Amino acid sequence: MERLDWSGLPHALPTLWSGMLITLQITVLAIVFGVVFGTLLAALRLSAVKPLVYFARMFVTIFRSFPLVLVLLWFFLLIPQLLQAVLRIPPTTDIRLVSAMVAFALFEAAYYAEIIRAGIQAVPRTQSGAALALGMTYLQAMRLVILPQAFRAMLPLLLTQAIVLFQDTSLVYVIGLADFFRSSTNIGDRDGTAVEMVLFSGLVYFVICGATSGMVKLLQKKGAR
Amino acid sequence: MSYHWNWGILLEPVSTGEPSTYLGWLLSGLFNTVAVSLAAWIIALAVGACMGILRTLPDRRLAAIGTAYVVVFRNIPLIVQFFIWYIVLPELLPKALGDWFKSLAPLMQFYSTSVLCLGLFTAARVCEQVRSGLNALPRGQKAAGLALGLTLAQVYRFILLPVGWRIIVPPITSEFLNIFKNSAVASTIGLLELSAQARQLVDFTAQPYESFIAVTLAYGLINLSVMYLMRWLEHKTSLPGYLGAK
């Protein structure tokens, strides 16, 4: 341990913080988009319209079958061309960040879709039966009766997935985006303090994720009572 | 978009002078992915089963060991764990041991680090499945075993584990699929597995789509094989009367 040199750490903090902001940006965007699009996918999957069911199932299966690293690389390859062709985002935008955001948003939607589907299916069937009998449409029954109960029950799972997602954002390393972890290793490579920087970033992730999952556990206990 | 498709490139010899084709590179990547994942899976099962059993024991201190293991390994991102094993550990070990590791052939370093890291990471997830499998067994079984005069070890050995391991086969399947996917992170420390080969193929052939599609198909092949294998195993091991059994 005495071989470690922590003197460079205070200097590194501003860079690490801006890296952390990138990490948080991707995390928040992926959670919001993932839950919204995931709910939509789950609703499609449980609907009675066959083509929609197939689409949702295919989307989820494809994204869940391949490593996140590969998905990130794919989007890093595809996005620049899509940007020019479709999205018309100004050329000054950071392609890496946009690629990562799109990749994470879609990837997480697939994972959230499965959690939400299970949550919806756990709501007793009589609930939707009663709602429909009261004259509600499928959408009304979903929005007013099923989803509120489902989301309450699966909140701990959704949060746990958010913690996993927060950790997974570190994989943007493979497309060279300077998130928290990549910033750490960049500084480590530059100053010859790779060991210290890797240890420090591991500690930061550990504290954040450990504290958050502890809170989720508390929430779970409260909900179970 | 005017992309020039050229699938033939995969069969051409590589430009580095090695006696291989680009398809050969791809296959060696596939081999590394499968080899590392399978070796790591053995560690994951062994360590995960031990930790999972620890977590269900009445002795608080032993259970705490299992809990601490899971907390540590689940709250640090996999890529950071790879870097810790590969970069940090050799520096923190006694100097002779660290130097010995660094004197190994690079391939050996990549392999051993990847297998160890991936194995211990997955063990934490296996541990949770083992624990919930054992906890899912009716409480009366353990009590009945103890009442009959069996020791706690005998209760586990003859009553809980023979049933418990069959319950956890389905959730373990998804961990087995995950270990292949997670092995892609090993590319970040330099192991030339499938996803690393994807990038190398792009760099050398300048045919990104062919390279990526080929690698994606290879992952698909792994997925299908694993699912086929595990479906067979699930069928073989399913317990009549339990959830999911036919």
Short mmCIF file of C-alpha atoms in Angstrom, two decimals:
data_model
loop_
_atom_site.label_atom_id
_atom_site.label_comp_id
_atom_site.label_asym_id
_atom_site.label_seq_id
_atom_site.Cartn_x
_atom_site.Cartn_y
_atom_site.Cartn_z
CA MET A 1 0.00 0.00 0.00
CA GLU A 2 2.87 2.38 0.78
CA ARG A 3 3.76 2.38 -2.90
CA LEU A 4 0.57 4.25 -3.76
CA ASP A 5 0.71 7.97 -4.47
CA TRP A 6 -2.51 9.87 -3.86
CA SER A 7 -1.06 13.37 -4.29
CA GLY A 8 -2.49 13.74 -7.82
CA LEU A 9 -6.05 13.05 -6.76
CA PRO A 10 -7.18 16.61 -5.79
CA HIS A 11 -6.01 17.86 -9.20
CA ALA A 12 -7.97 15.12 -10.93
CA LEU A 13 -11.27 15.83 -9.20
CA PRO A 14 -12.64 18.49 -11.61
CA THR A 15 -12.08 16.17 -14.61
CA LEU A 16 -13.57 13.25 -12.72
CA TRP A 17 -16.62 15.36 -11.85
CA SER A 18 -17.27 16.26 -15.48
CA GLY A 19 -16.89 12.57 -16.26
CA MET A 20 -19.43 11.78 -13.56
CA LEU A 21 -21.83 14.27 -15.16
CA ILE A 22 -21.60 12.36 -18.45
CA THR A 23 -22.23 9.11 -16.57
CA LEU A 24 -25.27 10.62 -14.84
CA GLN A 25 -26.61 12.13 -18.07
CA ILE A 26 -26.57 8.74 -19.78
CA THR A 27 -28.02 7.02 -16.72
CA VAL A 28 -30.93 9.43 -16.30
CA LEU A 29 -31.77 9.51 -20.00
CA ALA A 30 -31.67 5.72 -20.20
CA ILE A 31 -33.88 5.34 -17.12
CA VAL A 32 -36.50 7.79 -18.37
CA PHE A 33 -36.55 6.51 -21.92
CA GLY A 34 -36.15 2.91 -20.80
CA VAL A 35 -39.14 3.02 -18.47
CA VAL A 36 -41.38 4.91 -20.92
CA PHE A 37 -40.48 2.83 -23.97
CA GLY A 38 -40.26 -0.30 -21.83
CA THR A 39 -43.84 0.23 -20.63
CA LEU A 40 -44.95 0.70 -24.21
CA LEU A 41 -43.16 -2.50 -25.27
CA ALA A 42 -44.70 -4.41 -22.37
CA ALA A 43 -48.16 -3.13 -23.30
CA LEU A 44 -47.60 -4.15 -26.93
CA ARG A 45 -46.37 -7.55 -25.84
CA LEU A 46 -49.50 -8.12 -23.76
CA SER A 47 -51.91 -6.71 -26.34
CA ALA A 48 -54.12 -8.85 -28.55
CA VAL A 49 -52.69 -7.56 -31.83
CA LYS A 50 -50.35 -10.27 -33.15
CA PRO A 51 -47.96 -8.11 -35.25
CA LEU A 52 -47.42 -5.76 -32.27
CA VAL A 53 -46.75 -8.72 -30.00
CA TYR A 54 -44.17 -10.05 -32.46
CA PHE A 55 -42.50 -6.67 -32.80
CA ALA A 56 -42.18 -6.22 -29.03
CA ARG A 57 -40.94 -9.76 -28.54
CA MET A 58 -38.37 -9.41 -31.30
CA PHE A 59 -37.09 -6.08 -30.01
CA VAL A 60 -36.64 -7.43 -26.49
CA THR A 61 -35.08 -10.71 -27.59
CA ILE A 62 -32.58 -9.04 -29.90
CA PHE A 63 -31.32 -6.53 -27.34
CA ARG A 64 -31.17 -9.11 -24.57
CA SER A 65 -29.24 -11.61 -26.68
CA PHE A 66 -26.11 -9.59 -27.31
CA PRO A 67 -23.43 -8.11 -25.07
CA LEU A 68 -23.82 -4.44 -24.24
CA VAL A 69 -20.27 -3.90 -25.50
CA LEU A 70 -21.28 -5.14 -28.93
CA VAL A 71 -24.48 -3.05 -28.92
CA LEU A 72 -22.45 0.05 -28.09
CA LEU A 73 -20.02 -0.67 -30.90
CA TRP A 74 -22.90 -1.22 -33.32
CA PHE A 75 -24.49 2.11 -32.47
CA PHE A 76 -21.17 3.87 -32.64
CA LEU A 77 -20.94 2.54 -36.20
CA LEU A 78 -24.54 3.27 -37.20
CA ILE A 79 -25.31 6.56 -35.48
CA PRO A 80 -22.94 8.85 -37.40
CA GLN A 81 -24.61 7.81 -40.64
CA LEU A 82 -28.11 8.05 -39.21
CA LEU A 83 -27.29 11.47 -37.81
CA GLN A 84 -26.44 12.82 -41.18
CA ALA A 85 -29.29 11.09 -42.93
CA VAL A 86 -32.20 11.40 -40.53
CA LEU A 87 -31.69 13.27 -37.31
CA ARG A 88 -29.84 16.29 -38.76
CA ILE A 89 -28.04 17.01 -35.52
CA PRO A 90 -25.35 19.70 -35.97
CA PRO A 91 -21.90 18.26 -36.74
CA THR A 92 -20.48 19.81 -33.56
CA THR A 93 -22.37 17.31 -31.38
CA ASP A 94 -20.27 14.68 -29.67
CA ILE A 95 -21.01 11.56 -31.71
CA ARG A 96 -19.81 9.30 -28.92
CA LEU A 97 -22.25 10.75 -26.43
CA VAL A 98 -25.20 10.57 -28.83
CA SER A 99 -24.33 6.98 -29.80
CA ALA A 100 -24.03 5.96 -26.18
CA MET A 101 -27.33 7.61 -25.28
CA VAL A 102 -29.25 5.99 -28.11
CA ALA A 103 -27.66 2.60 -27.42
CA PHE A 104 -28.39 2.73 -23.69
CA ALA A 105 -31.93 4.05 -24.15
CA LEU A 106 -32.90 1.18 -26.47
CA PHE A 107 -30.90 -1.46 -24.62
CA GLU A 108 -32.42 -0.56 -21.25
CA ALA A 109 -35.91 -0.35 -22.75
CA ALA A 110 -35.59 -4.04 -23.58
CA TYR A 111 -34.62 -4.89 -19.99
CA TYR A 112 -37.23 -2.62 -18.43
CA ALA A 113 -39.87 -4.08 -20.75
CA GLU A 114 -39.36 -7.53 -19.22
CA ILE A 115 -39.53 -6.22 -15.65
CA ILE A 116 -42.66 -4.22 -16.41
CA ARG A 117 -44.30 -7.08 -18.25
CA ALA A 118 -43.81 -9.33 -15.25
CA GLY A 119 -45.16 -6.54 -13.03
CA ILE A 120 -48.28 -6.13 -15.12
CA GLN A 121 -48.86 -9.86 -15.22
CA ALA A 122 -48.59 -10.01 -11.44
CA VAL A 123 -51.65 -7.76 -11.10
CA PRO A 124 -54.63 -10.12 -10.67
CA ARG A 125 -56.55 -10.67 -13.91
CA THR A 126 -59.80 -9.83 -12.16
CA GLN A 127 -58.59 -6.23 -11.93
CA SER A 128 -58.50 -5.76 -15.69
CA GLY A 129 -61.67 -7.80 -16.00
CA ALA A 130 -63.45 -5.49 -13.59
CA ALA A 131 -62.10 -2.38 -15.31
CA LEU A 132 -63.27 -3.62 -18.70
CA ALA A 133 -66.65 -4.59 -17.26
CA LEU A 134 -67.01 -1.02 -15.98
CA GLY A 135 -66.78 0.07 -19.60
CA MET A 136 -63.16 1.24 -19.67
CA THR A 137 -61.16 0.80 -22.85
CA TYR A 138 -57.94 -1.28 -22.83
CA LEU A 139 -55.86 1.88 -22.58
CA GLN A 140 -57.93 3.33 -19.75
CA ALA A 141 -57.78 0.08 -17.81
CA MET A 142 -53.99 0.03 -18.24
CA ARG A 143 -53.48 3.66 -17.30
CA LEU A 144 -55.92 3.95 -14.41
CA VAL A 145 -56.06 0.48 -12.89
CA ILE A 146 -53.27 -1.87 -13.91
CA LEU A 147 -50.14 0.29 -14.25
CA PRO A 148 -50.45 2.20 -10.95
CA GLN A 149 -50.61 -1.09 -9.04
CA ALA A 150 -47.93 -2.73 -11.13
CA PHE A 151 -45.46 0.13 -10.74
CA ARG A 152 -45.94 0.26 -7.00
CA ALA A 153 -45.14 -3.42 -6.72
CA MET A 154 -42.12 -3.36 -9.00
CA LEU A 155 -40.51 -0.13 -7.80
CA PRO A 156 -37.67 -1.97 -6.01
CA LEU A 157 -36.92 -3.99 -9.16
CA LEU A 158 -36.93 -0.88 -11.33
CA LEU A 159 -34.53 0.83 -8.95
CA THR A 160 -32.24 -2.19 -8.80
CA GLN A 161 -32.13 -2.19 -12.59
CA ALA A 162 -31.26 1.53 -12.44
CA ILE A 163 -28.26 0.69 -10.25
CA VAL A 164 -27.17 -2.00 -12.69
CA LEU A 165 -27.58 0.52 -15.50
CA PHE A 166 -25.51 3.10 -13.64
CA GLN A 167 -22.71 0.54 -13.38
CA ASP A 168 -23.09 -0.52 -16.99
CA THR A 169 -22.58 3.01 -18.29
CA SER A 170 -18.89 2.48 -17.51
CA LEU A 171 -18.80 0.29 -20.62
CA VAL A 172 -18.81 3.40 -22.83
CA TYR A 173 -15.08 2.92 -22.27
CA VAL A 174 -15.10 0.84 -25.46
CA ILE A 175 -16.15 3.77 -27.63
CA GLY A 176 -13.76 6.14 -25.88
CA LEU A 177 -16.38 8.38 -24.28
CA ALA A 178 -14.95 10.17 -21.23
CA ASP A 179 -17.48 9.14 -18.59
CA PHE A 180 -16.41 8.80 -14.95
CA PHE A 181 -14.43 5.59 -15.38
CA ARG A 182 -12.79 6.52 -18.68
CA SER A 183 -11.80 9.90 -17.23
CA SER A 184 -10.17 8.07 -14.33
CA THR A 185 -8.15 5.78 -16.55
CA ASN A 186 -7.26 8.65 -18.88
CA ILE A 187 -5.78 10.59 -15.97
CA GLY A 188 -4.11 7.43 -14.69
CA ASP A 189 -2.45 6.81 -18.05
CA ARG A 190 -1.34 10.43 -18.33
CA ASP A 191 0.14 10.74 -14.83
CA GLY A 192 1.29 7.17 -14.34
CA THR A 193 -1.20 6.74 -11.49
CA ALA A 194 -3.38 4.08 -13.11
CA VAL A 195 -3.44 1.96 -9.95
CA GLU A 196 -4.64 4.80 -7.73
CA MET A 197 -7.21 6.04 -10.23
CA VAL A 198 -8.73 2.61 -10.83
CA LEU A 199 -8.93 2.00 -7.09
CA PHE A 200 -10.49 5.40 -6.49
CA SER A 201 -13.13 4.99 -9.18
CA GLY A 202 -13.94 1.51 -7.90
CA LEU A 203 -14.44 2.98 -4.44
CA VAL A 204 -16.70 5.75 -5.76
CA TYR A 205 -18.89 3.27 -7.64
CA PHE A 206 -18.97 1.01 -4.60
CA VAL A 207 -20.08 3.79 -2.25
CA ILE A 208 -22.76 5.13 -4.59
CA CYS A 209 -24.17 1.74 -5.57
CA GLY A 210 -23.86 0.28 -2.08
CA ALA A 211 -25.71 3.20 -0.50
CA THR A 212 -28.42 3.21 -3.17
CA SER A 213 -29.04 -0.53 -3.03
CA GLY A 214 -29.16 -0.30 0.76
CA MET A 215 -31.95 2.24 0.40
CA VAL A 216 -33.77 0.04 -2.08
CA LYS A 217 -33.61 -2.80 0.47
CA LEU A 218 -35.16 -0.56 3.11
CA LEU A 219 -37.90 0.43 0.68
CA GLN A 220 -38.52 -3.24 -0.08
CA LYS A 221 -38.89 -4.05 3.61
CA LYS A 222 -41.29 -1.17 4.09
CA GLY A 223 -43.33 -2.27 1.09
CA ALA A 224 -43.49 -5.86 2.30
CA ARG A 225 -45.01 -4.87 5.63
CA MET B 1 -25.79 5.31 -48.88
CA SER B 2 -23.43 3.57 -51.22
CA TYR B 3 -21.79 0.84 -49.21
CA HIS B 4 -19.66 -1.64 -51.08
CA TRP B 5 -20.54 -5.08 -49.72
CA ASN B 6 -17.75 -7.61 -49.88
CA TRP B 7 -18.38 -10.80 -47.93
CA GLY B 8 -15.46 -12.49 -49.71
CA ILE B 9 -13.11 -10.44 -47.55
CA LEU B 10 -13.65 -12.87 -44.69
CA LEU B 11 -11.95 -15.64 -46.63
CA GLU B 12 -8.94 -13.55 -47.63
CA PRO B 13 -5.62 -14.01 -45.83
CA VAL B 14 -4.93 -11.38 -43.15
CA SER B 15 -2.63 -8.52 -44.06
CA THR B 16 -0.29 -8.96 -41.08
CA GLY B 17 1.41 -11.95 -42.68
CA GLU B 18 0.05 -14.44 -40.15
CA PRO B 19 -1.03 -17.72 -41.72
CA SER B 20 -4.72 -17.01 -41.15
CA THR B 21 -7.78 -15.59 -42.84
CA TYR B 22 -10.08 -12.95 -41.36
CA LEU B 23 -12.55 -15.74 -40.74
CA GLY B 24 -9.76 -17.46 -38.83
CA TRP B 25 -9.44 -14.40 -36.59
CA LEU B 26 -13.15 -14.47 -36.00
CA LEU B 27 -13.05 -18.13 -35.06
CA SER B 28 -10.15 -17.61 -32.67
CA GLY B 29 -12.19 -14.84 -31.04
CA LEU B 30 -15.11 -17.22 -30.75
CA PHE B 31 -12.82 -19.80 -29.21
CA ASN B 32 -11.50 -17.31 -26.63
CA THR B 33 -15.01 -16.17 -25.71
CA VAL B 34 -16.19 -19.74 -25.19
CA ALA B 35 -13.03 -20.91 -23.40
CA VAL B 36 -12.91 -17.99 -20.96
CA SER B 37 -16.65 -18.16 -20.27
CA LEU B 38 -16.67 -21.90 -19.60
CA ALA B 39 -13.62 -21.74 -17.34
CA ALA B 40 -15.11 -18.78 -15.47
CA TRP B 41 -18.40 -20.66 -15.16
CA ILE B 42 -16.68 -23.41 -13.17
CA ILE B 43 -15.35 -20.84 -10.68
CA ALA B 44 -18.74 -19.11 -10.59
CA LEU B 45 -20.59 -22.32 -9.76
CA ALA B 46 -18.11 -23.46 -7.13
CA VAL B 47 -17.68 -20.14 -5.33
CA GLY B 48 -21.32 -19.13 -5.88
CA ALA B 49 -22.64 -22.37 -4.40
CA CYS B 50 -20.39 -22.06 -1.32
CA MET B 51 -21.32 -18.42 -0.73
CA GLY B 52 -25.00 -19.11 -1.34
CA ILE B 53 -24.99 -21.91 1.23
CA LEU B 54 -23.11 -19.68 3.69
CA ARG B 55 -25.83 -17.06 3.39
CA THR B 56 -28.51 -19.54 4.46
CA LEU B 57 -26.65 -20.84 7.54
CA PRO B 58 -27.95 -20.04 11.04
CA ASP B 59 -24.46 -18.87 12.11
CA ARG B 60 -24.58 -15.09 11.68
CA ARG B 61 -20.86 -14.66 11.18
CA LEU B 62 -20.71 -17.22 8.37
CA ALA B 63 -23.79 -15.70 6.73
CA ALA B 64 -22.15 -12.27 6.94
CA ILE B 65 -19.19 -13.53 4.89
CA GLY B 66 -21.56 -14.49 2.09
CA THR B 67 -23.40 -11.19 2.32
CA ALA B 68 -20.19 -9.17 2.24
CA TYR B 69 -19.04 -11.07 -0.83
CA VAL B 70 -22.21 -10.27 -2.71
CA VAL B 71 -22.23 -6.62 -1.67
CA VAL B 72 -18.64 -6.10 -2.84
CA PHE B 73 -18.93 -7.92 -6.14
CA ARG B 74 -22.32 -6.53 -7.11
CA ASN B 75 -21.62 -2.88 -6.40
CA ILE B 76 -18.52 -2.38 -8.52
CA PRO B 77 -18.94 -2.30 -12.31
CA LEU B 78 -17.54 -5.33 -14.09
CA ILE B 79 -15.12 -3.27 -16.19
CA VAL B 80 -13.68 -1.71 -13.03
CA GLN B 81 -13.28 -5.18 -11.54
CA PHE B 82 -11.37 -6.25 -14.65
CA PHE B 83 -9.02 -3.29 -14.26
CA ILE B 84 -8.58 -3.99 -10.56
CA TRP B 85 -7.53 -7.60 -11.22
CA TYR B 86 -5.36 -6.69 -14.17
CA ILE B 87 -3.73 -3.39 -13.17
CA VAL B 88 -4.16 -2.89 -9.43
CA LEU B 89 -3.66 -6.33 -7.94
CA PRO B 90 -0.18 -7.07 -9.35
CA GLU B 91 0.99 -3.79 -7.76
CA LEU B 92 -0.53 -4.50 -4.35
CA LEU B 93 0.66 -8.09 -4.11
CA PRO B 94 4.07 -8.80 -2.56
CA LYS B 95 6.61 -7.61 -5.10
CA ALA B 96 7.89 -11.06 -6.07
CA LEU B 97 4.39 -12.32 -6.82
CA GLY B 98 3.47 -9.18 -8.78
CA ASP B 99 6.64 -9.41 -10.84
CA TRP B 100 6.00 -13.07 -11.53
CA PHE B 101 2.53 -12.21 -12.88
CA LYS B 102 3.93 -9.45 -15.07
CA SER B 103 6.59 -11.82 -16.43
CA LEU B 104 3.93 -14.20 -17.77
CA ALA B 105 3.15 -14.19 -21.47
CA PRO B 106 0.53 -11.49 -22.22
CA LEU B 107 -1.97 -14.09 -23.41
CA MET B 108 -1.59 -15.99 -20.14
CA GLN B 109 -2.15 -12.77 -18.18
CA PHE B 110 -5.29 -11.94 -20.17
CA TYR B 111 -6.67 -15.44 -19.79
CA SER B 112 -6.03 -15.87 -16.09
CA THR B 113 -7.29 -12.39 -15.18
CA SER B 114 -10.41 -12.73 -17.31
CA VAL B 115 -11.33 -16.17 -15.98
CA LEU B 116 -10.78 -15.16 -12.37
CA CYS B 117 -12.55 -11.81 -12.65
CA LEU B 118 -15.52 -13.05 -14.63
CA GLY B 119 -15.81 -16.15 -12.46
CA LEU B 120 -15.84 -14.31 -9.14
CA PHE B 121 -18.19 -11.62 -10.51
CA THR B 122 -20.68 -14.23 -11.70
CA ALA B 123 -20.28 -16.16 -8.45
CA ALA B 124 -21.99 -13.29 -6.63
CA ARG B 125 -25.00 -13.65 -8.90
CA VAL B 126 -24.99 -17.46 -8.64
CA CYS B 127 -24.80 -17.04 -4.86
CA GLU B 128 -28.06 -15.07 -4.86
CA GLN B 129 -29.79 -17.75 -6.94
CA VAL B 130 -28.54 -20.52 -4.67
CA ARG B 131 -29.68 -18.63 -1.60
CA SER B 132 -33.16 -17.93 -2.93
CA GLY B 133 -33.42 -21.53 -4.15
CA LEU B 134 -32.60 -22.88 -0.69
CA ASN B 135 -34.89 -20.36 0.98
CA ALA B 136 -37.71 -21.38 -1.34
CA LEU B 137 -37.73 -24.89 0.12
CA PRO B 138 -40.42 -25.50 2.72
CA ARG B 139 -39.04 -24.68 6.18
CA GLY B 140 -40.39 -27.93 7.56
CA GLN B 141 -37.87 -29.96 5.58
CA LYS B 142 -34.92 -28.59 7.46
CA ALA B 143 -36.75 -28.85 10.80
CA ALA B 144 -37.78 -32.43 10.07
CA GLY B 145 -34.22 -33.36 9.18
CA LEU B 146 -32.87 -31.89 12.39
CA ALA B 147 -35.64 -33.52 14.43
CA LEU B 148 -34.65 -36.90 12.99
CA GLY B 149 -31.21 -36.38 14.50
CA LEU B 150 -29.32 -35.40 11.35
CA THR B 151 -26.58 -32.85 11.80
CA LEU B 152 -26.93 -29.53 9.96
CA ALA B 153 -24.32 -30.68 7.43
CA GLN B 154 -26.29 -33.88 6.84
CA VAL B 155 -29.53 -31.91 6.39
CA TYR B 156 -27.87 -29.88 3.65
CA ARG B 157 -26.15 -32.87 2.10
CA PHE B 158 -29.13 -35.26 2.03
CA ILE B 159 -32.24 -33.09 2.08
CA LEU B 160 -31.83 -29.45 1.06
CA LEU B 161 -29.18 -29.56 -1.65
CA PRO B 162 -30.51 -32.50 -3.69
CA VAL B 163 -33.82 -30.66 -4.13
CA GLY B 164 -32.42 -27.13 -4.08
CA TRP B 165 -30.04 -27.53 -6.99
CA ARG B 166 -32.86 -28.74 -9.20
CA ILE B 167 -34.99 -25.71 -8.38
CA ILE B 168 -32.27 -23.25 -9.36
CA VAL B 169 -31.52 -24.71 -12.77
CA PRO B 170 -33.85 -22.31 -14.66
CA PRO B 171 -32.56 -19.07 -13.05
CA ILE B 172 -29.00 -20.35 -13.38
CA THR B 173 -29.57 -20.72 -17.12
CA SER B 174 -29.86 -16.99 -17.53
CA GLU B 175 -26.65 -16.50 -15.57
CA PHE B 176 -24.95 -18.96 -17.90
CA LEU B 177 -26.11 -16.86 -20.87
CA ASN B 178 -24.95 -13.72 -19.08
CA ILE B 179 -21.44 -15.01 -18.55
CA PHE B 180 -20.92 -15.25 -22.33
CA LYS B 181 -22.25 -11.73 -22.77
CA ASN B 182 -20.19 -10.36 -19.90
CA SER B 183 -17.03 -11.96 -21.27
CA ALA B 184 -17.10 -9.19 -23.89
CA VAL B 185 -15.84 -6.82 -21.21
CA ALA B 186 -12.57 -8.78 -21.17
CA SER B 187 -11.76 -7.07 -24.46
CA THR B 188 -11.01 -3.90 -22.49
CA ILE B 189 -7.94 -5.44 -20.84
CA GLY B 190 -6.70 -6.81 -24.15
CA LEU B 191 -8.14 -10.29 -24.50
CA LEU B 192 -8.86 -10.88 -28.19
CA GLU B 193 -12.31 -12.41 -27.78
CA LEU B 194 -15.24 -11.95 -30.13
CA SER B 195 -16.06 -8.30 -29.61
CA ALA B 196 -12.38 -7.33 -29.69
CA GLN B 197 -12.11 -9.21 -32.98
CA ALA B 198 -15.05 -7.18 -34.28
CA ARG B 199 -13.02 -4.01 -33.86
CA GLN B 200 -9.83 -5.57 -35.19
CA LEU B 201 -11.68 -6.84 -38.26
CA VAL B 202 -13.04 -3.35 -38.92
CA ASP B 203 -9.57 -1.84 -38.59
CA PHE B 204 -7.95 -4.32 -40.96
CA THR B 205 -10.66 -4.92 -43.55
CA ALA B 206 -12.37 -1.51 -43.63
CA GLN B 207 -15.60 -3.48 -44.08
CA PRO B 208 -17.41 -2.59 -40.83
CA TYR B 209 -20.79 -4.10 -41.65
CA GLU B 210 -19.52 -7.52 -42.69
CA SER B 211 -17.29 -7.66 -39.62
CA PHE B 212 -20.00 -6.64 -37.17
CA ILE B 213 -22.65 -8.84 -38.71
CA ALA B 214 -20.32 -11.84 -38.63
CA VAL B 215 -19.46 -11.27 -34.97
CA THR B 216 -23.11 -10.69 -34.08
CA LEU B 217 -24.02 -13.98 -35.75
CA ALA B 218 -21.31 -15.72 -33.75
CA TYR B 219 -22.83 -14.43 -30.50
CA GLY B 220 -26.23 -15.57 -31.78
CA LEU B 221 -24.79 -19.03 -32.34
CA ILE B 222 -23.48 -19.16 -28.76
CA ASN B 223 -26.88 -18.02 -27.47
CA LEU B 224 -28.79 -20.64 -29.39
CA SER B 225 -26.45 -23.44 -28.34
CA VAL B 226 -26.63 -22.47 -24.68
CA MET B 227 -30.41 -22.16 -24.76
CA TYR B 228 -30.74 -25.53 -26.43
CA LEU B 229 -28.44 -27.16 -23.91
CA MET B 230 -30.13 -25.57 -20.93
CA ARG B 231 -33.63 -26.36 -22.12
CA TRP B 232 -32.60 -29.99 -22.27
CA LEU B 233 -31.07 -29.76 -18.80
CA GLU B 234 -34.14 -28.00 -17.38
CA HIS B 235 -36.32 -30.74 -18.79
CA LYS B 236 -34.08 -33.41 -17.26
CA THR B 237 -33.95 -31.82 -13.84
CA SER B 238 -37.39 -30.30 -13.38
CA LEU B 239 -39.10 -31.41 -10.17
CA PRO B 240 -42.69 -32.55 -10.39
CA GLY B 241 -44.89 -30.40 -8.19
CA TYR B 242 -42.65 -27.35 -8.24
CA LEU B 243 -43.13 -24.13 -10.18
CA GLY B 244 -42.47 -24.52 -13.89
CA ALA B 245 -42.37 -28.31 -13.84
CA LYS B 246 -44.45 -30.17 -16.39
#
